[in-house]
Amino acid sequence: MNAELVANDPTGPLENRWTKHRFDMALVNPANRKKYQVIVVGTGLAGGSAAATLGEMGYQVKSFCFQDSPRRAHSIAAQGGINAAKNYQNDGDSVWRLFYDTIKGGDFRSRESNTYRLAEISVNIIDQAVAQGVPFAREYSGLLANRSFGGAQVSRTFYARGQTGQQLLLGAYQALNRQIAAGSVTLFPRTEMLELIVIDGRARGIVTRNLVDGKIESHTADCVVLCTGGYGNAYYLSTNAKGCNTSAAWRAHRHGAYFANPCFTQIHPTCIPQSGAYQSKLTLMSESLRNDGRVWAPIASAAQADNAADISEDQRDYFLERRYPAFGNLVPRDIASRAAKEVCDENRGVGPEVNGKRLGVYLDFSEAIDRLGESAIRERYGNLFEMYERITGESPYRTPMRIYPAIHYAMGGLWVDYNLMTSIDGLFATGECNFSDHGANRLGASALMQGLADGYFIVPYSVGNFLARHQAGDIANDHAAVADAVRNVRDRIKRLLNAPDAKHPPEYFHRKVGQILWDHCSMTRDPADLRTALKQFPPLRDQFWREVKVTGSGEAFNQTLERAGRIADFLELGELMCLDALDREESCGSHARTDHVTAEGEAKRDDENYSYVAAWEFSGDCSAPILHKEQLRFEFVHPSVRSYK
């Protein structure tokens, strides 16, 4: 283990830190900004807003996405809303309460300075989005409407029916398009980052592959900003889009960027249950549904029935309301997920059997429909109900939804300091790609908030502060570091295309990785299971490189090749996730160890020994990374037992 990491966060009164820090940061003269080139990888909420804002400031920006359009970024899938401490409902909300709820929701495993800044900026995000024309829901009076989300006792979540992510992304997309038309941003769609270029310890560019014609190219700049999302697809079955991957972040990790808290992965409690052994994708139902839907399961397995209407009221266990009366169905995601798992482990699950088990509980809207009327529920959740009916053939207006937890989000990611810079000079990471704001469990409606805070309001200052201290300068394509990076990409592609005993498609190995992680490193983690998983990864990687079958060539459109490269990275990341989970001998947030629980079965933290960020350095051996620690300091919020009862 090396020396303690320094986050470079400011000191002084918490409410003044970001304001003072912005004043202390160096600036680039507007006339000089056009001399600097910035690479932004990813065009979701974090990447799209960052590229648009940097372009509008006058920097020369190159923006990359592997989709055919920025509109297809996974941010579009966020449904329920975005938090902001506007207190429009006059129910006691404030910047401080949002800060506190986020710190507590993350089980006191995030930086105070970062989390307060996020809460502080939240109010500006809403103003920005409204100015862009984002069609938030409104009250009859015309004021923006709010609803509640898990982990909060106030209504602070702004929403556009169940399409909030899509509408916010369209706002960022139109801002990005404006800069593309102005010539300050150059967009490279259908282009995947496959390598990071590091020169003299500083990130100076990337190597990409054109996914249509297979062309390998290098792109250099004065700094690089990664906005490439999370790694939930390591589990194979997840709510993430099938293209979501960890490859850009993992290329950076292999060059020296520390990977922080990789075991902190979030399970979302309201997903449509798996329906078959060969399913490759899970679908999220927004957490906002828990405002009006009541979660329940049969009291005893003998009461199970294929029709919820056949289970009488006295045979229903509203287990979240029973166990957590203060928050009820709006407990945070990690708590709701584990509670649903426990019910199904007790053989009280509902729905069809998968692998001999009923994996589902009910989310029932009958009471809300009786109280408010079907039209009110249709207005709030109509598109979500329609999506559910199309997938399951069942109408939530007539029968309760069936839900079960699924992998959804990654709180872990590249380690960054207060300025969102990684441990590689000149390499920034934003949004879900970094670890910074959510601790061990992300509260609902905070992902959109973080992505837009980073892109619109933080990265422009951080990038400017960095560039002001460096002269603008071009890197020749024949520079040794550039040539080496291109050669590494070509060699890796060649290796993927020419496995000596090729026999299995990439998905064969992806399923195996996902099963290992789901069985041993998901809702609960047992030390013996984690050791079992760690023994499985090295031989599985060896088998992958011997037996993966990639047809076609690298000089053309080849989705099998794309998937193979991404799965190769998941095979390495999966082992690091299990190493991190085994090393952290406590339960906190989404990281629930079976050997660290309270008498009531709740997560039990160890603040004395584990109040730190675990940042792992690649050593050249996937099985032996180097651990660095950033000690967390709590000056304003005292860590306490995380109770929602």
XYZ file of C-alpha atoms in Angstrom:
645
model
C 0.000 0.000 0.000
C 1.323 3.437 -0.925
C 0.921 6.858 0.680
C -2.463 8.388 1.433
C -4.205 10.048 -1.504
C -4.840 13.784 -1.409
C -8.177 14.987 -2.780
C -7.171 18.668 -3.109
C -10.527 19.718 -1.686
C -10.740 23.186 -0.197
C -11.044 24.018 3.491
C -13.100 26.523 5.439
C -16.880 26.832 5.804
C -18.552 24.156 3.717
C -21.011 26.535 2.050
C -18.153 28.778 0.843
C -15.744 26.149 -0.445
C -16.839 25.928 -4.085
C -17.228 29.696 -4.420
C -13.783 30.361 -2.969
C -12.234 27.521 -4.958
C -13.581 28.922 -8.237
C -12.048 32.284 -7.429
C -8.695 30.678 -6.663
C -8.623 28.705 -9.921
C -6.534 29.925 -12.840
C -8.396 31.105 -15.928
C -7.681 31.007 -19.649
C -8.123 34.324 -21.407
C -11.106 34.126 -23.825
C -8.839 35.098 -26.704
C -6.472 32.219 -25.928
C -9.034 29.434 -25.545
C -9.166 28.723 -29.266
C -5.512 27.627 -29.060
C -6.372 24.674 -26.823
C -7.816 21.340 -27.928
C -9.912 19.208 -25.583
C -11.064 15.637 -26.181
C -14.401 14.628 -24.606
C -15.251 10.920 -24.772
C -18.946 10.175 -24.354
C -22.022 12.238 -25.234
C -24.462 11.446 -22.428
C -25.518 14.059 -19.922
C -21.997 14.520 -18.561
C -20.220 14.352 -21.923
C -22.774 16.238 -23.974
C -23.017 19.092 -21.476
C -19.234 19.235 -21.041
C -18.508 19.353 -24.779
C -21.231 21.932 -25.389
C -20.067 24.183 -22.545
C -16.364 23.940 -23.388
C -17.146 24.636 -27.039
C -19.236 27.666 -26.145
C -16.362 28.961 -24.027
C -14.137 28.921 -27.114
C -12.042 25.757 -26.755
C -11.581 23.468 -29.772
C -13.399 20.297 -28.746
C -13.435 16.816 -30.248
C -16.448 14.802 -29.050
C -16.608 11.005 -29.429
C -19.415 8.460 -29.042
C -19.790 4.870 -30.190
C -23.508 5.347 -30.896
C -24.753 6.670 -34.223
C -26.028 9.783 -32.439
C -25.475 11.446 -29.053
C -29.212 11.048 -28.536
C -28.658 7.318 -28.023
C -26.442 7.725 -24.954
C -27.622 5.647 -22.005
C -28.644 8.801 -20.115
C -31.805 8.578 -22.196
C -32.892 5.585 -20.100
C -33.143 7.532 -16.812
C -36.843 7.780 -16.089
C -37.997 9.145 -12.769
C -36.402 12.535 -12.232
C -33.569 14.780 -11.115
C -33.043 16.115 -7.587
C -32.657 19.793 -6.757
C -32.982 21.664 -3.481
C -35.451 24.289 -4.734
C -37.969 23.669 -1.907
C -40.879 24.492 -4.223
C -43.139 22.345 -2.045
C -42.209 24.358 1.059
C -41.802 21.086 2.938
C -38.458 21.793 4.616
C -35.955 21.104 1.860
C -32.664 22.983 1.562
C -29.189 22.610 0.083
C -28.038 21.341 3.451
C -30.791 18.696 3.649
C -30.019 17.438 0.136
C -26.347 17.306 1.101
C -27.179 15.405 4.286
C -29.545 12.944 2.583
C -26.907 12.210 -0.082
C -24.117 11.709 2.481
C -26.352 9.496 4.624
C -27.746 7.641 1.626
C -24.170 6.823 0.582
C -23.569 5.444 4.083
C -20.930 8.081 4.871
C -18.488 6.910 2.233
C -18.204 10.054 0.094
C -16.381 13.374 0.446
C -18.234 16.154 2.204
C -16.821 18.826 -0.112
C -17.896 17.058 -3.314
C -21.327 16.137 -2.010
C -22.121 19.625 -0.746
C -21.003 21.110 -4.078
C -23.374 18.741 -5.871
C -26.303 19.841 -3.686
C -25.345 23.501 -4.110
C -25.181 23.287 -7.917
C -28.450 21.337 -8.148
C -30.541 24.508 -8.075
C -28.649 25.914 -11.088
C -29.176 22.738 -13.110
C -32.947 23.149 -13.060
C -32.700 26.763 -14.217
C -30.358 25.694 -17.029
C -32.685 22.911 -18.168
C -35.800 25.101 -18.044
C -34.021 27.743 -20.129
C -33.274 25.030 -22.698
C -36.955 24.136 -22.877
C -36.904 20.835 -20.978
C -40.631 20.099 -20.447
C -40.708 19.408 -16.725
C -44.082 18.540 -15.228
C -45.879 21.538 -13.724
C -48.494 22.161 -11.084
C -51.841 23.710 -12.001
C -50.372 27.083 -10.974
C -47.579 26.744 -13.521
C -44.813 26.093 -10.999
C -42.574 23.082 -11.604
C -43.910 19.934 -9.953
C -41.931 17.698 -7.590
C -42.245 14.158 -6.308
C -40.438 12.054 -3.722
C -37.733 9.476 -4.227
C -36.154 6.892 -1.942
C -34.027 8.112 0.939
C -35.775 11.474 1.343
C -38.735 12.754 3.333
C -39.275 15.802 1.113
C -40.399 16.253 -2.492
C -37.398 17.502 -4.451
C -37.407 15.432 -7.631
C -38.204 17.286 -10.878
C -39.544 15.081 -13.654
C -40.944 14.864 -17.161
C -43.347 11.926 -16.767
C -41.107 8.865 -17.018
C -38.819 10.399 -19.658
C -36.685 12.765 -17.586
C -33.335 11.461 -18.823
C -34.442 11.658 -22.440
C -35.677 15.235 -22.120
C -32.546 16.416 -20.281
C -30.368 14.673 -22.868
C -32.211 16.446 -25.671
C -31.454 19.725 -23.918
C -27.743 18.921 -23.809
C -27.898 17.575 -27.367
C -29.309 20.798 -28.789
C -26.602 22.775 -26.953
C -24.004 20.403 -28.399
C -25.457 20.695 -31.903
C -25.262 24.465 -31.694
C -21.521 24.250 -31.046
C -21.056 21.676 -33.808
C -22.718 24.094 -36.222
C -20.535 26.926 -34.901
C -17.403 24.877 -35.567
C -16.123 24.778 -31.976
C -17.044 21.083 -31.536
C -16.229 18.294 -33.986
C -18.364 15.193 -33.463
C -17.071 11.669 -34.142
C -20.049 9.255 -33.957
C -19.714 5.468 -34.304
C -16.163 5.849 -32.971
C -14.882 3.893 -29.962
C -11.939 4.813 -27.749
C -9.581 1.846 -27.450
C -6.444 3.383 -25.909
C -5.233 6.399 -23.967
C -2.131 8.288 -25.108
C 0.075 9.348 -22.198
C 3.204 11.454 -22.796
C 5.539 12.346 -19.930
C 2.883 11.346 -17.415
C 0.184 13.527 -18.995
C -2.896 12.469 -20.963
C -2.492 13.850 -24.476
C -4.955 11.920 -26.594
C -6.749 8.710 -27.501
C -6.693 5.997 -30.151
C -10.046 5.140 -31.706
C -11.602 2.632 -34.051
C -14.272 3.670 -36.532
C -17.019 1.100 -35.931
C -18.284 1.327 -39.520
C -15.097 0.820 -41.540
C -12.651 -0.368 -38.861
C -10.190 2.468 -39.376
C -7.745 3.022 -36.493
C -6.898 6.673 -35.794
C -5.065 8.706 -33.179
C -6.364 12.016 -31.841
C -4.236 14.307 -29.699
C -5.191 17.264 -27.520
C -4.131 19.309 -24.515
C -6.293 17.256 -22.136
C -8.836 14.412 -22.155
C -12.222 14.243 -20.418
C -13.813 10.800 -19.991
C -17.622 10.772 -19.668
C -18.201 7.122 -20.526
C -20.643 5.902 -17.892
C -20.536 2.919 -15.561
C -19.672 -0.747 -15.618
C -22.928 -2.436 -14.593
C -22.862 -4.614 -17.706
C -20.033 -6.592 -16.143
C -22.921 -8.582 -14.602
C -24.282 -9.381 -18.090
C -27.907 -9.015 -16.962
C -28.426 -5.381 -16.000
C -30.625 -2.391 -16.711
C -27.822 -0.823 -18.766
C -27.962 -0.551 -22.544
C -26.148 -3.482 -24.130
C -23.416 -1.209 -25.470
C -22.455 0.179 -22.060
C -18.948 -0.919 -21.121
C -15.874 -0.087 -19.067
C -13.242 -0.094 -21.806
C -12.377 3.623 -21.913
C -11.996 3.813 -18.134
C -10.125 0.503 -18.076
C -7.632 1.693 -20.716
C -6.977 4.685 -18.460
C -6.668 2.406 -15.416
C -4.021 0.315 -17.161
C -2.060 3.528 -17.788
C -2.061 4.502 -14.118
C -5.487 5.995 -13.359
C -6.605 4.615 -10.008
C -9.919 2.739 -9.923
C -11.872 3.620 -6.766
C -14.382 1.518 -4.826
C -15.093 -0.938 -7.675
C -17.238 -3.140 -5.394
C -19.776 -0.322 -4.868
C -22.363 -1.338 -7.474
C -26.021 -0.494 -7.057
C -28.933 -2.895 -7.315
C -32.178 -1.180 -8.342
C -35.247 -2.624 -6.578
C -37.900 -1.928 -9.218
C -36.952 -3.864 -12.344
C -39.068 -6.243 -14.376
C -38.020 -9.745 -13.235
C -36.025 -12.053 -15.457
C -38.360 -14.238 -17.501
C -36.003 -16.851 -18.932
C -32.558 -18.410 -18.831
C -31.486 -16.889 -22.159
C -32.508 -13.299 -21.469
C -29.765 -10.765 -22.193
C -31.255 -7.498 -20.892
C -33.365 -6.304 -17.962
C -35.756 -3.363 -17.977
C -35.987 -0.719 -15.287
C -39.238 0.552 -13.843
C -38.682 4.004 -12.350
C -38.229 4.391 -8.612
C -40.842 7.134 -8.813
C -43.439 4.352 -8.952
C -42.794 3.741 -5.250
C -44.523 7.066 -4.524
C -47.923 5.538 -5.294
C -47.210 1.805 -5.545
C -47.119 -0.376 -2.423
C -44.592 -3.219 -2.292
C -45.824 -6.520 -0.900
C -45.445 -10.298 -0.992
C -47.462 -13.209 0.370
C -47.042 -13.735 4.102
C -46.383 -17.439 3.593
C -45.371 -19.548 0.635
C -48.623 -21.467 0.936
C -50.422 -18.271 -0.020
C -48.680 -18.034 -3.384
C -50.888 -17.734 -6.420
C -50.400 -16.783 -10.026
C -53.087 -14.134 -9.650
C -52.471 -11.433 -7.036
C -56.226 -10.951 -6.644
C -56.426 -14.462 -5.178
C -54.227 -13.425 -2.228
C -56.445 -11.854 0.422
C -55.444 -8.687 2.239
C -54.712 -10.525 5.482
C -52.248 -12.745 3.589
C -50.213 -9.802 2.233
C -46.985 -8.602 3.823
C -46.213 -4.950 3.049
C -42.702 -5.655 4.209
C -41.085 -2.266 3.533
C -43.834 -0.441 5.400
C -43.604 -2.975 8.220
C -39.827 -2.853 8.613
C -39.209 0.845 7.875
C -42.308 2.777 8.984
C -40.689 6.247 8.778
C -39.850 5.902 5.062
C -42.023 2.952 4.076
C -41.829 2.184 0.368
C -39.402 5.096 -0.135
C -36.408 3.590 1.624
C -33.128 3.841 -0.345
C -32.463 1.377 -3.121
C -29.952 -0.841 -1.348
C -32.307 -1.435 1.584
C -35.357 -2.076 -0.610
C -33.363 -4.455 -2.819
C -32.030 -6.580 0.030
C -35.485 -6.730 1.621
C -36.996 -8.047 -1.634
C -34.217 -10.626 -1.958
C -34.831 -11.844 1.595
C -38.541 -12.313 0.853
C -37.767 -14.403 -2.228
C -35.097 -16.377 -0.352
C -37.865 -17.265 2.136
C -39.804 -18.816 -0.756
C -42.375 -16.014 -0.704
C -41.615 -14.688 -4.191
C -44.244 -14.354 -6.923
C -44.369 -14.868 -10.669
C -42.984 -17.651 -12.868
C -40.081 -19.763 -11.659
C -36.574 -19.099 -12.979
C -34.009 -21.741 -12.069
C -36.446 -23.213 -9.555
C -37.213 -19.943 -7.757
C -39.915 -17.296 -7.931
C -37.982 -14.034 -8.255
C -40.471 -11.239 -7.831
C -42.578 -9.182 -5.418
C -45.618 -7.051 -6.148
C -45.758 -3.293 -6.719
C -49.458 -2.557 -6.313
C -51.259 0.607 -7.481
C -54.811 -0.407 -6.681
C -55.074 1.779 -3.594
C -53.669 4.832 -5.410
C -56.044 4.274 -8.340
C -59.007 4.043 -5.939
C -57.884 7.218 -4.133
C -56.741 9.400 -7.047
C -58.446 7.890 -10.065
C -56.932 6.061 -13.006
C -56.508 9.257 -15.015
C -54.223 10.791 -12.370
C -52.044 7.675 -12.276
C -52.005 7.567 -16.087
C -50.832 11.192 -16.178
C -47.966 10.472 -13.768
C -46.787 7.085 -15.016
C -48.578 6.343 -18.268
C -45.538 5.652 -20.424
C -44.005 3.407 -17.727
C -47.215 1.400 -17.419
C -47.329 1.067 -21.211
C -43.723 -0.164 -21.284
C -44.465 -2.740 -18.588
C -47.551 -4.016 -20.413
C -45.692 -4.350 -23.715
C -42.993 -6.471 -22.059
C -45.145 -8.637 -19.768
C -48.593 -8.590 -21.367
C -50.083 -7.453 -18.036
C -51.714 -4.094 -17.319
C -50.587 -2.431 -14.046
C -53.986 -0.693 -13.984
C -55.617 -4.090 -13.534
C -53.025 -6.198 -11.696
C -49.929 -5.341 -9.631
C -46.565 -5.049 -11.322
C -44.004 -7.725 -10.528
C -40.570 -6.349 -9.673
C -37.202 -7.717 -8.584
C -33.783 -6.098 -7.964
C -31.254 -5.838 -10.789
C -27.836 -4.297 -11.372
C -28.306 -0.662 -12.325
C -25.493 1.788 -11.475
C -21.851 1.899 -10.440
C -20.856 4.211 -7.595
C -17.270 3.078 -8.102
C -15.192 4.423 -10.971
C -11.990 6.251 -11.729
C -10.619 8.071 -8.693
C -10.727 11.846 -9.088
C -9.787 14.759 -6.859
C -12.021 17.734 -6.133
C -11.262 19.095 -9.623
C -12.422 15.813 -11.201
C -8.879 15.004 -12.323
C -7.731 11.401 -12.135
C -4.319 10.293 -10.910
C -3.083 10.889 -14.485
C -2.257 14.540 -15.111
C -4.616 16.070 -17.665
C -7.135 13.211 -17.571
C -10.546 14.126 -16.143
C -13.471 11.795 -15.405
C -17.057 12.943 -14.961
C -20.493 11.520 -14.239
C -20.818 7.802 -13.581
C -17.304 7.274 -14.955
C -15.866 8.610 -11.676
C -16.512 7.554 -8.093
C -16.884 10.887 -6.393
C -20.307 11.888 -5.103
C -22.480 8.947 -4.082
C -20.483 6.931 -1.559
C -21.592 3.330 -1.147
C -25.138 3.819 -2.457
C -26.601 6.345 -4.895
C -29.905 7.910 -3.980
C -32.436 7.898 -6.788
C -32.558 10.957 -9.076
C -28.942 11.839 -8.266
C -27.240 10.423 -11.379
C -28.716 13.053 -13.696
C -27.853 15.696 -11.124
C -24.197 14.631 -10.968
C -23.762 14.271 -14.728
C -25.082 17.751 -15.453
C -23.323 19.364 -12.484
C -20.015 17.937 -13.700
C -20.561 18.836 -17.354
C -22.179 22.262 -17.203
C -20.695 23.712 -14.032
C -17.526 21.951 -12.801
C -15.483 20.688 -15.767
C -15.340 24.121 -17.456
C -13.555 25.514 -14.389
C -11.377 22.440 -13.833
C -10.248 22.184 -17.447
C -9.541 25.900 -17.590
C -7.547 25.745 -14.363
C -5.437 22.931 -15.821
C -4.903 24.445 -19.268
C -3.973 27.840 -17.858
C -0.870 26.186 -16.388
C 0.195 24.537 -19.665
C 1.143 25.869 -23.044
C -1.046 24.772 -25.939
C 0.823 22.412 -28.213
C 0.258 19.878 -30.960
C 1.552 16.313 -30.818
C 2.802 14.821 -34.083
C 1.155 11.595 -35.235
C 4.593 9.988 -35.536
C 5.455 10.715 -31.907
C 6.752 7.516 -30.286
C 3.980 7.413 -27.650
C 1.296 7.864 -30.306
C 2.801 5.171 -32.519
C 3.061 2.783 -29.546
C -0.579 3.363 -28.598
C -1.756 2.677 -32.162
C 0.409 -0.441 -32.304
C -1.066 -1.700 -29.014
C -4.588 -1.349 -30.404
C -3.734 -3.176 -33.620
C -1.991 -5.980 -31.731
C -4.959 -6.446 -29.395
C -7.421 -6.591 -32.274
C -5.221 -9.116 -34.037
C -5.100 -11.245 -30.912
C -8.893 -11.163 -30.537
C -9.335 -12.225 -34.163
C -6.839 -15.087 -33.952
C -7.495 -17.085 -30.791
C -5.644 -20.417 -31.201
C -8.584 -22.669 -30.256
C -11.495 -20.421 -31.205
C -14.802 -22.070 -30.388
C -17.000 -19.829 -28.177
C -18.648 -16.489 -29.040
C -17.857 -13.536 -26.739
C -21.284 -13.784 -25.034
C -20.358 -17.240 -23.732
C -17.672 -15.637 -21.587
C -19.769 -12.601 -20.730
C -22.456 -14.847 -19.238
C -19.842 -16.598 -17.154
C -18.425 -13.306 -15.831
C -21.920 -12.091 -15.042
C -22.863 -15.287 -13.226
C -19.724 -15.187 -11.070
C -20.377 -11.584 -10.081
C -24.114 -12.062 -9.476
C -23.578 -15.184 -7.381
C -20.678 -13.853 -5.309
C -20.536 -10.034 -5.499
C -24.046 -8.612 -5.804
C -26.701 -7.883 -3.155
C -24.825 -9.715 -0.409
C -21.173 -10.784 -0.302
C -19.722 -13.664 1.699
C -15.934 -13.920 2.202
C -15.809 -17.572 1.179
C -17.844 -16.854 -1.963
C -15.571 -13.946 -2.880
C -12.492 -16.165 -2.552
C -14.213 -18.702 -4.804
C -14.850 -15.989 -7.388
C -11.241 -14.815 -7.268
C -10.072 -18.333 -8.092
C -12.345 -18.443 -11.144
C -11.249 -15.279 -12.932
C -7.619 -16.093 -13.950
C -8.452 -19.419 -15.656
C -11.531 -17.873 -17.287
C -9.374 -15.094 -18.749
C -6.887 -17.632 -20.048
C -9.721 -19.599 -21.627
C -11.117 -16.428 -23.207
C -7.894 -15.550 -24.998
C -7.507 -19.162 -26.184
C -11.069 -19.894 -27.222
C -12.969 -16.700 -28.042
C -14.329 -16.898 -31.562
C -14.472 -13.584 -33.415
C -15.547 -13.931 -37.017
C -14.974 -11.360 -39.748
C -12.127 -8.874 -39.848
C -10.993 -5.732 -38.085
C -11.176 -3.639 -41.273
C -14.965 -3.584 -41.459
C -18.142 -3.319 -39.423
C -17.793 -6.073 -36.818
C -19.966 -6.039 -33.713
C -18.580 -9.372 -32.522
C -15.137 -7.801 -32.378
C -16.536 -4.803 -30.468
C -18.138 -7.058 -27.864
C -15.077 -9.251 -27.510
C -12.866 -6.284 -26.642
C -15.310 -5.014 -24.047
C -15.746 -8.434 -22.457
C -11.964 -8.839 -22.202
C -11.971 -5.727 -20.008
C -14.898 -6.999 -17.915
C -12.866 -10.150 -17.235
C -10.184 -7.997 -15.608
C -12.521 -5.553 -13.872
C -14.594 -8.385 -12.382
C -11.613 -9.682 -10.466
C -10.849 -6.201 -9.108
C -14.458 -5.846 -7.959
C -14.191 -9.066 -5.958
C -10.775 -8.125 -4.545
C -12.174 -4.802 -3.359
C -15.253 -6.480 -1.853
C -13.105 -8.985 0.027
C -10.702 -6.319 1.277
C -13.489 -4.101 2.684
C -14.437 -5.986 5.852
C -17.574 -4.030 6.669
C -21.073 -3.529 5.335
C -21.962 -0.123 3.937
C -24.656 0.898 1.504
C -24.725 -1.473 -1.451
C -21.730 -3.391 -0.087
C -23.401 -5.876 2.271
C -21.101 -8.465 3.840
C -22.800 -11.441 5.457
C -20.231 -11.345 8.279
C -20.890 -7.681 9.129
C -24.542 -7.173 10.022
C -26.444 -5.882 13.048
C -28.685 -8.036 15.205
C -31.622 -6.863 13.049
C -29.820 -7.995 9.885
C -28.964 -4.463 8.670
C -25.615 -3.330 7.230
C -22.953 -2.652 9.881
C -20.208 -0.147 9.060
C -16.722 -0.013 10.535
C -15.922 3.702 10.589
C -12.753 3.229 12.590
C -11.036 1.063 9.997
C -12.823 1.599 6.675
C -13.769 5.255 6.459
C -11.736 5.658 3.300
C -11.881 5.517 -0.474
C -10.147 2.391 -1.781
C -8.265 3.435 -4.931
C -6.551 0.613 -6.808
C -3.522 1.005 -9.042
C -2.853 -1.424 -11.885
C 0.425 -3.216 -11.190
C 0.717 -5.189 -14.421
C -0.852 -8.232 -12.733
C -4.667 -8.264 -12.597
C -4.556 -10.425 -9.471
C -2.221 -8.129 -7.530
C -3.313 -4.464 -7.766
C -1.861 -1.877 -5.401
C -4.212 -0.302 -2.849
C -4.100 3.436 -2.115
C -6.357 5.016 0.499
C -7.986 8.407 0.665
C -9.108 8.939 4.247
C -12.533 10.551 4.484
C -12.891 13.479 6.912
C -16.268 14.388 8.371
C -16.204 17.902 9.770
C -19.877 18.824 9.374
C -21.859 15.565 9.424
C -21.070 13.006 12.081
C -21.362 9.426 10.733
C -24.196 7.681 12.535
C -26.170 4.464 12.331
C -28.046 4.678 9.055
C -31.642 4.133 10.084
C -34.796 4.622 8.031
C -37.166 3.218 10.653
